[in-house]
Short mmCIF file of N, CA, C and O in Angstrom, two decimals:
data_model
loop_
_atom_site.label_atom_id
_atom_site.label_comp_id
_atom_site.label_asym_id
_atom_site.label_seq_id
_atom_site.Cartn_x
_atom_site.Cartn_y
_atom_site.Cartn_z
N MET M 1 0.83 -1.21 0.06
CA MET M 1 0.02 0.05 -0.18
C MET M 1 0.90 1.33 0.03
O MET M 1 0.70 2.34 0.43
N ARG M 2 2.03 1.16 -0.76
CA ARG M 2 2.80 2.23 -0.84
C ARG M 2 2.32 3.46 -1.43
O ARG M 2 1.72 3.32 -2.39
N GLY M 3 2.46 4.62 -0.96
CA GLY M 3 2.09 5.79 -1.44
C GLY M 3 0.50 6.21 -1.11
O GLY M 3 0.11 7.36 -1.34
N ALA M 4 -0.26 5.24 -0.74
CA ALA M 4 -1.62 5.61 -0.43
C ALA M 4 -1.94 6.48 0.68
O ALA M 4 -2.87 7.02 0.89
N VAL M 5 -0.85 6.72 1.58
CA VAL M 5 -1.21 7.42 2.82
C VAL M 5 -0.73 8.87 2.66
O VAL M 5 -1.04 9.78 3.46
N ASP M 6 -0.03 9.20 1.54
CA ASP M 6 0.59 10.46 1.26
C ASP M 6 -0.36 11.12 0.08
O ASP M 6 0.01 10.75 -1.14
N PRO M 7 -1.30 12.01 0.31
CA PRO M 7 -2.11 12.65 -0.89
C PRO M 7 -1.13 13.16 -1.99
O PRO M 7 -1.66 13.50 -3.18
N LEU M 8 0.04 13.67 -1.76
CA LEU M 8 0.80 14.37 -2.62
C LEU M 8 1.72 13.24 -3.38
O LEU M 8 2.45 13.90 -4.09
N GLU M 9 1.73 12.04 -3.09
CA GLU M 9 2.77 11.27 -3.60
C GLU M 9 2.09 9.85 -3.95
O GLU M 9 1.97 9.00 -3.07
N PRO M 10 1.69 9.46 -5.16
CA PRO M 10 1.07 8.29 -5.69
C PRO M 10 2.08 7.08 -5.55
O PRO M 10 1.55 5.91 -5.39
N ARG M 11 3.45 7.31 -5.70
CA ARG M 11 4.25 6.15 -5.52
C ARG M 11 5.61 6.67 -5.11
O ARG M 11 5.90 7.87 -5.00
N HIS M 12 6.57 5.83 -4.71
CA HIS M 12 7.81 6.00 -3.84
C HIS M 12 8.82 5.40 -4.63
O HIS M 12 8.75 4.23 -4.71
N GLU M 13 9.92 6.09 -5.05
CA GLU M 13 10.87 5.30 -5.74
C GLU M 13 12.44 5.39 -5.15
O GLU M 13 13.34 4.84 -5.67
N THR M 14 12.50 6.14 -3.95
CA THR M 14 13.81 6.45 -3.48
C THR M 14 14.22 5.27 -2.54
O THR M 14 13.43 4.40 -2.16
N ASP M 15 15.46 4.92 -2.43
CA ASP M 15 15.87 3.92 -1.54
C ASP M 15 16.22 4.26 -0.07
O ASP M 15 17.16 4.97 0.15
N PRO M 16 15.11 4.02 0.78
CA PRO M 16 15.40 4.45 2.12
C PRO M 16 16.76 3.92 2.86
O PRO M 16 17.10 4.48 3.80
N SER M 17 17.34 2.85 2.42
CA SER M 17 18.63 2.22 2.93
C SER M 17 19.75 3.21 2.48
O SER M 17 20.76 2.85 3.17
N ARG M 18 19.69 4.15 1.62
CA ARG M 18 20.84 4.87 1.36
C ARG M 18 20.42 6.35 1.69
O ARG M 18 19.90 7.23 1.09
N PRO M 19 20.63 6.80 3.01
CA PRO M 19 20.26 7.94 3.68
C PRO M 19 21.19 9.01 2.99
O PRO M 19 22.37 8.77 2.53
N THR M 20 20.81 10.47 2.74
CA THR M 20 21.65 11.52 2.46
C THR M 20 22.30 12.04 3.67
O THR M 20 21.79 11.92 4.74
N ASP M 21 23.42 12.52 3.37
CA ASP M 21 24.24 13.30 4.61
C ASP M 21 23.60 14.86 4.73
O ASP M 21 22.96 15.10 3.85
N LEU M 22 24.30 15.36 5.74
CA LEU M 22 23.77 16.81 6.11
C LEU M 22 24.09 17.76 4.95
O LEU M 22 23.16 18.54 4.54
N ARG M 23 25.27 17.71 4.42
CA ARG M 23 25.41 18.64 3.36
C ARG M 23 24.53 18.44 2.10
O ARG M 23 24.15 19.52 1.65
N THR M 24 24.26 17.26 1.62
CA THR M 24 23.36 16.87 0.61
C THR M 24 21.98 17.48 1.02
O THR M 24 21.22 18.14 0.13
N GLN M 25 21.63 17.23 2.26
CA GLN M 25 20.24 17.59 2.74
C GLN M 25 19.91 19.07 2.74
O GLN M 25 19.15 19.61 2.13
N VAL M 26 21.21 19.86 3.14
CA VAL M 26 21.09 21.36 3.17
C VAL M 26 20.96 21.90 1.79
O VAL M 26 20.27 22.70 1.55
N THR M 27 21.73 21.41 0.99
CA THR M 27 21.81 21.64 -0.39
C THR M 27 20.42 21.55 -1.07
O THR M 27 19.88 22.49 -1.69
N ARG M 28 19.89 20.34 -0.92
CA ARG M 28 18.60 20.03 -1.53
C ARG M 28 17.52 21.10 -0.83
O ARG M 28 16.61 21.35 -1.55
N PHE M 29 17.55 20.99 0.25
CA PHE M 29 16.45 21.92 1.03
C PHE M 29 16.62 23.30 0.56
O PHE M 29 15.60 23.97 0.21
N PHE M 30 17.92 23.70 0.27
CA PHE M 30 18.05 25.18 -0.11
C PHE M 30 17.38 25.40 -1.58
O PHE M 30 16.65 26.25 -1.87
N LEU M 31 17.73 24.22 -2.53
CA LEU M 31 17.32 24.41 -3.83
C LEU M 31 15.78 23.99 -3.83
O LEU M 31 15.00 24.81 -4.72
N THR M 32 15.22 23.18 -3.05
CA THR M 32 13.71 23.21 -2.90
C THR M 32 13.11 24.44 -2.53
O THR M 32 11.95 24.93 -3.02
N GLY M 33 13.76 24.99 -1.43
CA GLY M 33 13.30 26.27 -0.83
C GLY M 33 13.29 27.36 -1.83
O GLY M 33 12.18 28.10 -2.06
N VAL M 34 14.43 27.32 -2.66
CA VAL M 34 14.42 28.50 -3.69
C VAL M 34 13.11 28.21 -4.86
O VAL M 34 12.41 29.19 -4.95
N LEU M 35 12.92 27.08 -5.24
CA LEU M 35 11.80 26.80 -6.05
C LEU M 35 10.42 27.11 -5.31
O LEU M 35 9.59 27.73 -5.88
N SER M 36 10.32 26.75 -4.08
CA SER M 36 9.03 26.91 -3.46
C SER M 36 8.78 28.46 -3.04
O SER M 36 7.68 28.88 -3.24
N ALA M 37 9.88 29.25 -2.78
CA ALA M 37 9.76 30.67 -2.62
C ALA M 37 9.38 31.39 -4.15
O ALA M 37 8.70 32.26 -4.06
N VAL M 38 9.89 30.86 -5.22
CA VAL M 38 9.65 31.33 -6.56
C VAL M 38 7.95 31.13 -6.68
O VAL M 38 7.40 32.16 -7.26
N VAL M 39 7.38 30.02 -6.46
CA VAL M 39 6.04 29.74 -6.34
C VAL M 39 5.31 30.71 -5.50
O VAL M 39 4.42 31.35 -5.92
N ASP M 40 5.89 30.75 -4.19
CA ASP M 40 5.32 31.69 -3.18
C ASP M 40 5.12 32.99 -3.63
O ASP M 40 4.18 33.78 -3.66
N TYR M 41 6.29 33.65 -3.85
CA TYR M 41 6.56 35.04 -4.25
C TYR M 41 5.90 35.55 -5.58
O TYR M 41 5.27 36.35 -5.67
N GLY M 42 6.04 34.52 -6.42
CA GLY M 42 5.46 34.66 -7.75
C GLY M 42 3.99 35.03 -7.75
O GLY M 42 3.47 35.83 -8.36
N LEU M 43 3.24 34.06 -7.06
CA LEU M 43 1.79 34.10 -6.78
C LEU M 43 1.34 35.30 -5.91
O LEU M 43 0.48 35.82 -6.37
N LEU M 44 2.08 35.55 -4.95
CA LEU M 44 1.98 36.73 -4.22
C LEU M 44 1.86 38.01 -4.92
O LEU M 44 0.80 38.73 -4.99
N GLN M 45 2.90 38.28 -5.91
CA GLN M 45 2.82 39.53 -6.76
C GLN M 45 1.80 39.32 -7.80
O GLN M 45 1.24 40.41 -8.11
N LEU M 46 1.50 38.24 -8.26
CA LEU M 46 0.40 38.03 -9.44
C LEU M 46 -1.01 38.24 -8.69
O LEU M 46 -1.79 38.97 -9.24
N PHE M 47 -1.24 37.80 -7.51
CA PHE M 47 -2.46 38.00 -7.05
C PHE M 47 -2.54 39.57 -6.58
O PHE M 47 -3.78 40.15 -6.89
N MET M 48 -1.65 40.19 -6.24
CA MET M 48 -1.68 41.53 -6.07
C MET M 48 -1.87 42.28 -7.29
O MET M 48 -2.66 43.34 -7.19
N LEU M 49 -1.23 42.08 -8.32
CA LEU M 49 -1.56 42.67 -9.60
C LEU M 49 -3.03 42.44 -9.99
O LEU M 49 -3.65 43.39 -10.59
N LEU M 50 -3.58 41.30 -9.61
CA LEU M 50 -5.07 41.09 -9.98
C LEU M 50 -5.87 41.90 -8.90
O LEU M 50 -7.14 41.57 -8.95
N GLY M 51 -5.51 42.51 -8.02
CA GLY M 51 -6.09 43.43 -7.21
C GLY M 51 -6.24 42.79 -5.85
O GLY M 51 -7.10 43.41 -4.99
N TRP M 52 -5.90 41.74 -5.30
CA TRP M 52 -6.04 41.03 -4.14
C TRP M 52 -5.12 42.06 -3.14
O TRP M 52 -4.25 42.66 -3.61
N GLY M 53 -5.67 42.03 -1.84
CA GLY M 53 -4.96 42.78 -0.95
C GLY M 53 -3.72 41.85 -0.47
O GLY M 53 -3.69 40.67 -0.73
N TYR M 54 -2.70 42.60 0.15
CA TYR M 54 -1.24 41.77 0.40
C TYR M 54 -1.54 40.67 1.30
O TYR M 54 -0.90 39.64 1.49
N GLY M 55 -2.52 40.80 2.34
CA GLY M 55 -2.87 39.71 3.28
C GLY M 55 -3.43 38.45 2.76
O GLY M 55 -2.70 37.31 2.77
N PRO M 56 -4.46 38.58 1.88
CA PRO M 56 -5.12 37.34 1.41
C PRO M 56 -4.22 36.87 0.36
O PRO M 56 -3.96 35.59 0.18
N ALA M 57 -3.40 37.64 -0.49
CA ALA M 57 -2.46 37.12 -1.46
C ALA M 57 -1.48 36.35 -0.86
O ALA M 57 -0.94 35.11 -1.44
N LYS M 58 -0.79 36.58 0.25
CA LYS M 58 0.04 36.21 1.01
C LYS M 58 -0.33 34.64 1.54
O LYS M 58 0.36 33.88 1.46
N ALA M 59 -1.35 34.65 1.98
CA ALA M 59 -2.07 33.44 2.61
C ALA M 59 -2.18 32.38 1.44
O ALA M 59 -1.71 31.25 1.74
N VAL M 60 -2.81 32.70 0.26
CA VAL M 60 -3.01 31.71 -0.66
C VAL M 60 -1.59 31.35 -1.28
O VAL M 60 -1.23 30.01 -1.66
N SER M 61 -0.67 32.37 -1.56
CA SER M 61 0.78 32.09 -2.10
C SER M 61 1.46 31.07 -1.08
O SER M 61 2.25 30.26 -1.66
N PHE M 62 1.24 31.32 0.09
CA PHE M 62 2.11 30.50 1.09
C PHE M 62 1.64 28.95 1.11
O PHE M 62 2.41 28.08 1.04
N VAL M 63 0.27 28.76 0.91
CA VAL M 63 -0.14 27.45 0.77
C VAL M 63 0.48 26.72 -0.58
O VAL M 63 0.83 25.61 -0.45
N ALA M 64 0.30 27.51 -1.56
CA ALA M 64 1.10 26.92 -3.02
C ALA M 64 2.56 26.49 -2.69
O ALA M 64 3.06 25.49 -3.02
N GLY M 65 3.22 27.51 -2.07
CA GLY M 65 4.63 27.22 -1.76
C GLY M 65 4.81 26.20 -0.74
O GLY M 65 5.88 25.36 -1.11
N THR M 66 4.04 25.94 0.11
CA THR M 66 4.33 25.00 1.12
C THR M 66 4.11 23.63 0.63
O THR M 66 4.76 22.70 0.85
N LEU M 67 3.07 23.55 -0.11
CA LEU M 67 2.69 22.18 -0.81
C LEU M 67 3.78 21.73 -1.79
O LEU M 67 4.33 20.47 -1.74
N THR M 68 4.36 22.91 -2.45
CA THR M 68 5.60 22.42 -3.24
C THR M 68 6.79 21.81 -2.34
O THR M 68 7.35 21.03 -2.63
N ALA M 69 7.17 22.71 -1.46
CA ALA M 69 8.17 22.30 -0.47
C ALA M 69 7.88 20.94 0.02
O ALA M 69 8.89 20.26 0.06
N TYR M 70 6.61 20.59 0.51
CA TYR M 70 6.61 19.40 1.22
C TYR M 70 6.77 18.23 0.27
O TYR M 70 7.55 17.14 0.62
N ALA M 71 6.25 18.34 -0.99
CA ALA M 71 6.29 17.28 -1.86
C ALA M 71 7.78 17.12 -2.20
O ALA M 71 8.34 15.86 -2.49
N LEU M 72 8.51 17.99 -2.34
CA LEU M 72 10.00 17.93 -2.94
C LEU M 72 10.82 17.50 -1.76
O LEU M 72 11.94 16.55 -1.87
N ASN M 73 10.79 18.13 -0.51
CA ASN M 73 11.55 17.65 0.58
C ASN M 73 11.32 16.27 1.13
O ASN M 73 12.08 15.50 1.32
N ARG M 74 9.95 15.97 1.13
CA ARG M 74 9.92 14.50 1.63
C ARG M 74 10.39 13.52 0.59
O ARG M 74 11.02 12.53 1.04
N ARG M 75 10.38 13.66 -0.70
CA ARG M 75 10.85 12.59 -1.67
C ARG M 75 12.29 12.82 -1.82
O ARG M 75 13.02 11.78 -1.99
N TRP M 76 12.62 14.10 -2.04
CA TRP M 76 14.15 14.34 -2.70
C TRP M 76 15.06 14.73 -1.45
O TRP M 76 16.08 14.13 -1.43
N THR M 77 14.84 15.76 -0.65
CA THR M 77 15.73 16.10 0.16
C THR M 77 15.92 15.02 1.33
O THR M 77 17.04 14.76 1.77
N PHE M 78 14.92 14.66 2.00
CA PHE M 78 15.05 13.63 3.26
C PHE M 78 14.71 12.16 2.75
O PHE M 78 14.89 11.35 3.52
N GLN M 79 14.39 12.02 1.47
CA GLN M 79 14.11 10.55 0.99
C GLN M 79 13.32 9.77 1.87
O GLN M 79 13.88 8.67 2.51
N ALA M 80 12.24 10.22 2.25
CA ALA M 80 11.32 9.72 3.49
C ALA M 80 10.20 8.83 2.73
O ALA M 80 9.49 9.37 1.85
N GLU M 81 9.79 7.69 3.46
CA GLU M 81 8.50 6.98 3.05
C GLU M 81 7.38 7.83 3.18
O GLU M 81 7.30 8.54 3.93
N PRO M 82 6.29 7.67 2.34
CA PRO M 82 5.19 8.22 2.47
C PRO M 82 4.58 7.94 3.89
O PRO M 82 4.65 6.56 4.17
N SER M 83 4.00 8.69 4.37
CA SER M 83 3.35 8.35 5.97
C SER M 83 2.22 9.43 6.17
O SER M 83 2.60 10.54 6.17
N ARG M 84 1.06 8.92 6.62
CA ARG M 84 0.03 9.82 7.19
C ARG M 84 0.50 10.67 8.28
O ARG M 84 0.23 12.01 8.29
N ALA M 85 1.15 9.96 9.24
CA ALA M 85 1.68 10.82 10.47
C ALA M 85 2.65 11.79 10.14
O ALA M 85 2.68 12.92 10.44
N ARG M 86 3.60 11.54 9.06
CA ARG M 86 4.42 12.68 8.69
C ARG M 86 3.85 13.72 8.05
O ARG M 86 4.19 14.83 8.29
N PHE M 87 3.06 13.31 7.05
CA PHE M 87 2.21 14.49 6.26
C PHE M 87 1.45 15.47 7.46
O PHE M 87 1.53 16.34 7.30
N ILE M 88 0.81 14.69 8.33
CA ILE M 88 0.12 15.58 9.46
C ILE M 88 1.19 16.25 10.13
O ILE M 88 0.88 17.63 10.45
N ALA M 89 2.16 15.71 10.55
CA ALA M 89 3.05 16.56 11.29
C ALA M 89 3.63 17.59 10.59
O ALA M 89 3.82 18.91 11.19
N THR M 90 3.99 17.39 9.33
CA THR M 90 4.42 18.58 8.52
C THR M 90 3.36 19.72 8.35
O THR M 90 3.88 20.80 8.47
N MET M 91 2.37 19.20 8.20
CA MET M 91 1.14 20.14 7.96
C MET M 91 1.06 21.07 9.20
O MET M 91 0.75 22.33 9.07
N CYS M 92 1.13 20.41 10.48
CA CYS M 92 1.12 21.07 11.63
C CYS M 92 2.25 22.14 11.73
O CYS M 92 2.03 23.21 12.06
N LEU M 93 3.38 21.67 11.40
CA LEU M 93 4.66 22.68 11.43
C LEU M 93 4.27 23.65 10.52
O LEU M 93 4.66 24.89 10.92
N TYR M 94 3.91 23.42 9.32
CA TYR M 94 3.63 24.50 8.22
C TYR M 94 2.68 25.54 8.92
O TYR M 94 2.55 26.69 8.38
N ALA M 95 1.59 24.84 9.46
CA ALA M 95 0.69 25.97 10.11
C ALA M 95 1.02 26.84 10.99
O ALA M 95 0.75 27.98 11.15
N VAL M 96 2.05 26.37 11.93
CA VAL M 96 2.78 27.28 12.73
C VAL M 96 3.68 28.27 12.32
O VAL M 96 3.61 29.34 12.45
N MET M 97 4.48 27.77 11.04
CA MET M 97 5.10 28.62 10.45
C MET M 97 4.14 29.54 9.58
O MET M 97 4.81 30.77 9.34
N PHE M 98 3.13 29.11 8.98
CA PHE M 98 2.30 30.27 8.59
C PHE M 98 2.05 31.28 9.39
O PHE M 98 2.08 32.57 8.98
N GLY M 99 1.63 31.00 10.70
CA GLY M 99 1.26 32.12 11.57
C GLY M 99 2.56 33.11 11.81
O GLY M 99 2.38 34.23 11.91
N VAL M 100 3.85 32.49 11.81
CA VAL M 100 4.96 33.17 12.22
C VAL M 100 5.22 33.94 10.89
O VAL M 100 5.42 35.27 10.91
N GLN M 101 5.30 33.30 9.81
CA GLN M 101 5.65 34.08 8.53
C GLN M 101 4.49 34.92 8.21
O GLN M 101 4.94 36.38 7.92
N TRP M 102 3.33 34.84 8.13
CA TRP M 102 2.31 35.59 7.79
C TRP M 102 2.13 36.89 8.75
O TRP M 102 2.16 38.03 8.57
N GLY M 103 2.36 36.58 9.96
CA GLY M 103 2.34 37.48 11.21
C GLY M 103 3.38 38.55 10.91
O GLY M 103 3.18 39.74 11.07
N LEU M 104 4.71 38.09 10.81
CA LEU M 104 5.62 39.03 10.47
C LEU M 104 5.60 39.69 9.11
O LEU M 104 5.92 40.92 9.19
N PHE M 105 5.00 39.17 8.24
CA PHE M 105 4.76 39.72 6.88
C PHE M 105 3.77 40.95 7.14
O PHE M 105 3.94 41.97 6.63
N MET M 106 2.75 40.67 7.93
CA MET M 106 1.67 41.70 8.27
C MET M 106 2.12 42.72 8.94
O MET M 106 1.64 43.77 8.84
N LEU M 107 3.16 42.52 9.86
CA LEU M 107 3.71 43.59 10.54
C LEU M 107 4.84 44.36 9.79
O LEU M 107 4.77 45.50 9.90
N LEU M 108 5.50 43.80 9.14
CA LEU M 108 6.63 44.48 8.12
C LEU M 108 6.23 45.37 7.02
O LEU M 108 6.73 46.21 6.82
N VAL M 109 5.07 44.73 6.52
CA VAL M 109 4.76 45.51 5.31
C VAL M 109 4.22 46.86 5.54
O VAL M 109 4.56 48.07 5.05
N PRO M 110 3.33 47.09 6.63
CA PRO M 110 2.79 48.43 6.95
C PRO M 110 3.92 49.33 7.44
O PRO M 110 4.13 50.43 7.17
N PHE M 111 4.92 48.57 8.25
CA PHE M 111 6.06 49.42 8.64
C PHE M 111 6.88 49.95 7.62
O PHE M 111 7.21 51.10 7.58
N PHE M 112 7.28 49.09 6.45
CA PHE M 112 7.99 49.69 5.36
C PHE M 112 7.27 50.50 4.54
O PHE M 112 7.74 51.55 4.03
N ASP M 113 5.91 50.31 4.42
CA ASP M 113 5.11 51.24 3.61
C ASP M 113 4.97 52.64 4.46
O ASP M 113 4.98 53.66 3.81
N GLY M 114 4.96 52.66 5.65
CA GLY M 114 4.94 53.87 6.58
C GLY M 114 6.50 54.65 6.36
O GLY M 114 6.34 55.84 6.66
N MET M 115 7.33 54.02 5.91
CA MET M 115 8.62 54.66 5.84
C MET M 115 8.68 55.28 4.45
O MET M 115 9.79 55.78 4.11
N GLY M 116 7.66 55.14 3.58
CA GLY M 116 7.59 55.69 2.16
C GLY M 116 7.92 54.72 1.02
O GLY M 116 8.09 55.24 0.06
N TRP M 117 8.11 53.51 1.49
CA TRP M 117 8.54 52.57 0.39
C TRP M 117 7.21 52.31 -0.44
O TRP M 117 6.21 52.40 0.09
N THR M 118 7.39 52.00 -1.86
CA THR M 118 6.47 51.33 -2.51
C THR M 118 5.92 50.11 -2.06
O THR M 118 6.82 49.37 -1.34
N MET M 119 4.86 49.76 -2.70
CA MET M 119 4.13 48.51 -2.11
C MET M 119 4.78 47.20 -2.38
O MET M 119 5.21 46.31 -1.70
N PHE M 120 5.64 47.48 -3.73
CA PHE M 120 6.47 46.46 -4.29
C PHE M 120 7.46 46.14 -3.28
O PHE M 120 7.88 45.08 -2.99
N TRP M 121 8.24 47.12 -3.00
CA TRP M 121 9.51 46.89 -2.03
C TRP M 121 9.02 46.60 -0.52
O TRP M 121 9.60 45.79 0.12
N SER M 122 7.93 47.09 -0.09
CA SER M 122 7.34 46.73 1.29
C SER M 122 7.33 45.25 1.27
O SER M 122 7.52 44.62 2.32
N THR M 123 6.46 44.81 0.33
CA THR M 123 5.98 43.39 0.21
C THR M 123 7.24 42.56 0.00
O THR M 123 7.43 41.37 0.63
N THR M 124 8.14 42.80 -0.82
CA THR M 124 9.42 42.09 -1.22
C THR M 124 10.34 41.90 -0.11
O THR M 124 10.69 40.83 0.33
N ILE M 125 10.61 43.08 0.82
CA ILE M 125 11.50 43.00 1.88
C ILE M 125 10.84 42.36 3.02
O ILE M 125 11.41 41.59 3.65
N GLY M 126 9.67 42.70 3.19
CA GLY M 126 8.79 41.72 4.16
C GLY M 126 8.76 40.28 3.94
O GLY M 126 8.85 39.73 4.88
N TYR M 127 8.55 39.92 2.67
CA TYR M 127 8.54 38.59 2.22
C TYR M 127 10.03 37.83 2.72
O TYR M 127 9.94 36.95 3.22
N VAL M 128 11.13 38.49 2.24
CA VAL M 128 12.20 37.81 2.36
C VAL M 128 12.53 37.88 3.91
O VAL M 128 13.05 36.71 4.32
N ILE M 129 12.36 38.77 4.73
CA ILE M 129 12.68 38.66 6.25
C ILE M 129 11.73 37.51 6.82
O ILE M 129 12.21 36.53 7.46
N ALA M 130 10.41 37.47 6.53
CA ALA M 130 9.51 36.41 7.01
C ALA M 130 10.04 35.00 6.52
O ALA M 130 10.04 33.99 7.35
N GLN M 131 10.26 34.94 5.16
CA GLN M 131 10.65 33.61 4.73
C GLN M 131 11.96 33.14 5.39
O GLN M 131 12.18 31.97 5.53
N GLY M 132 12.91 33.94 5.57
CA GLY M 132 14.09 33.62 6.05
C GLY M 132 14.13 33.09 7.45
O GLY M 132 14.59 31.93 7.78
N VAL M 133 13.23 33.60 8.50
CA VAL M 133 12.96 32.99 9.70
C VAL M 133 12.19 31.62 9.43
O VAL M 133 12.62 30.85 10.25
N ALA M 134 11.28 31.52 8.51
CA ALA M 134 10.37 30.18 8.35
C ALA M 134 11.43 29.40 7.97
O ALA M 134 11.37 28.02 8.31
N THR M 135 12.38 29.43 7.00
CA THR M 135 13.28 28.56 6.24
C THR M 135 14.18 27.88 7.40
O THR M 135 14.29 26.52 7.22
N VAL M 136 14.89 28.66 8.29
CA VAL M 136 15.67 28.26 9.28
C VAL M 136 15.01 27.20 10.18
O VAL M 136 15.34 26.20 10.31
N THR M 137 13.77 27.62 10.62
CA THR M 137 13.07 26.89 11.52
C THR M 137 12.42 25.47 10.93
O THR M 137 12.64 24.56 11.61
N ASN M 138 12.09 25.72 9.78
CA ASN M 138 11.56 24.58 9.09
C ASN M 138 12.65 23.43 8.95
O ASN M 138 12.39 22.18 9.03
N PHE M 139 13.80 23.91 8.38
CA PHE M 139 14.80 22.91 8.25
C PHE M 139 15.26 22.04 9.61
O PHE M 139 15.31 20.89 9.45
N ILE M 140 15.45 22.75 10.62
CA ILE M 140 15.80 22.32 11.95
C ILE M 140 14.70 21.26 12.16
O ILE M 140 14.90 20.21 12.67
N VAL M 141 13.54 21.60 12.27
CA VAL M 141 12.36 20.72 12.69
C VAL M 141 12.05 19.55 11.84
O VAL M 141 12.06 18.45 12.22
N GLN M 142 12.19 19.82 10.51
CA GLN M 142 11.94 18.66 9.56
C GLN M 142 13.00 17.73 9.67
O GLN M 142 12.83 16.38 9.62
N ARG M 143 14.37 18.05 9.83
CA ARG M 143 15.42 17.24 9.87
C ARG M 143 15.64 16.44 11.19
O ARG M 143 15.77 15.24 11.29
N THR M 144 15.31 17.05 12.36
CA THR M 144 15.37 16.39 13.68
C THR M 144 14.19 15.82 14.10
O THR M 144 14.38 14.98 15.02
N VAL M 145 13.06 16.19 13.64
CA VAL M 145 11.67 15.62 14.03
C VAL M 145 11.10 14.73 13.04
O VAL M 145 10.80 13.58 13.06
N ILE M 146 10.61 15.35 11.94
CA ILE M 146 9.66 15.04 10.97
C ILE M 146 10.25 13.82 10.16
O ILE M 146 9.80 12.79 10.27
N PHE M 147 11.35 14.21 9.54
CA PHE M 147 12.29 13.33 8.70
C PHE M 147 13.52 12.93 9.33
O PHE M 147 14.58 13.21 8.93
N ARG M 148 13.34 12.19 10.62
CA ARG M 148 14.53 11.76 11.49
C ARG M 148 15.73 11.36 10.54
O ARG M 148 15.63 10.63 9.69
N VAL M 149 16.72 11.70 11.16
CA VAL M 149 18.19 11.26 10.51
C VAL M 149 18.35 9.80 10.74
O VAL M 149 17.92 9.22 11.91
N ARG M 150 18.60 9.04 9.75
CA ARG M 150 18.64 7.48 10.07
C ARG M 150 19.88 7.17 10.59
O ARG M 150 21.01 7.78 10.67
#
């Protein structure tokens, strides 16, 4: 019944007997993060161009980026078997990180806007700071708790 418990992964092809080392995991996590950030940030700016407020735009773009990150990190970065418990734990972590990231973003954007910055720069710098905090926290928790080192 491989893959049946992970809604984002219909089948699993990695070899769990060959774990990746820390350097490889950090590199893959970084590359996955860059791709996920492109999805997140790209959708954020697209939704704002379509007239959405920065709060709702960030909420929806975060979900898209998060699902991208989960799918790639589980399979490629940490080479973990599909697991309902792991999926739920990861989504709980992402829910907490959503609160942290979205909360920081919602504090920083008006702050930078109040300094006379354009909305583009306010949202971009707010995004980078909030994303940085979430990225470091996510890697530590995923590596040490969710996708335990073998």
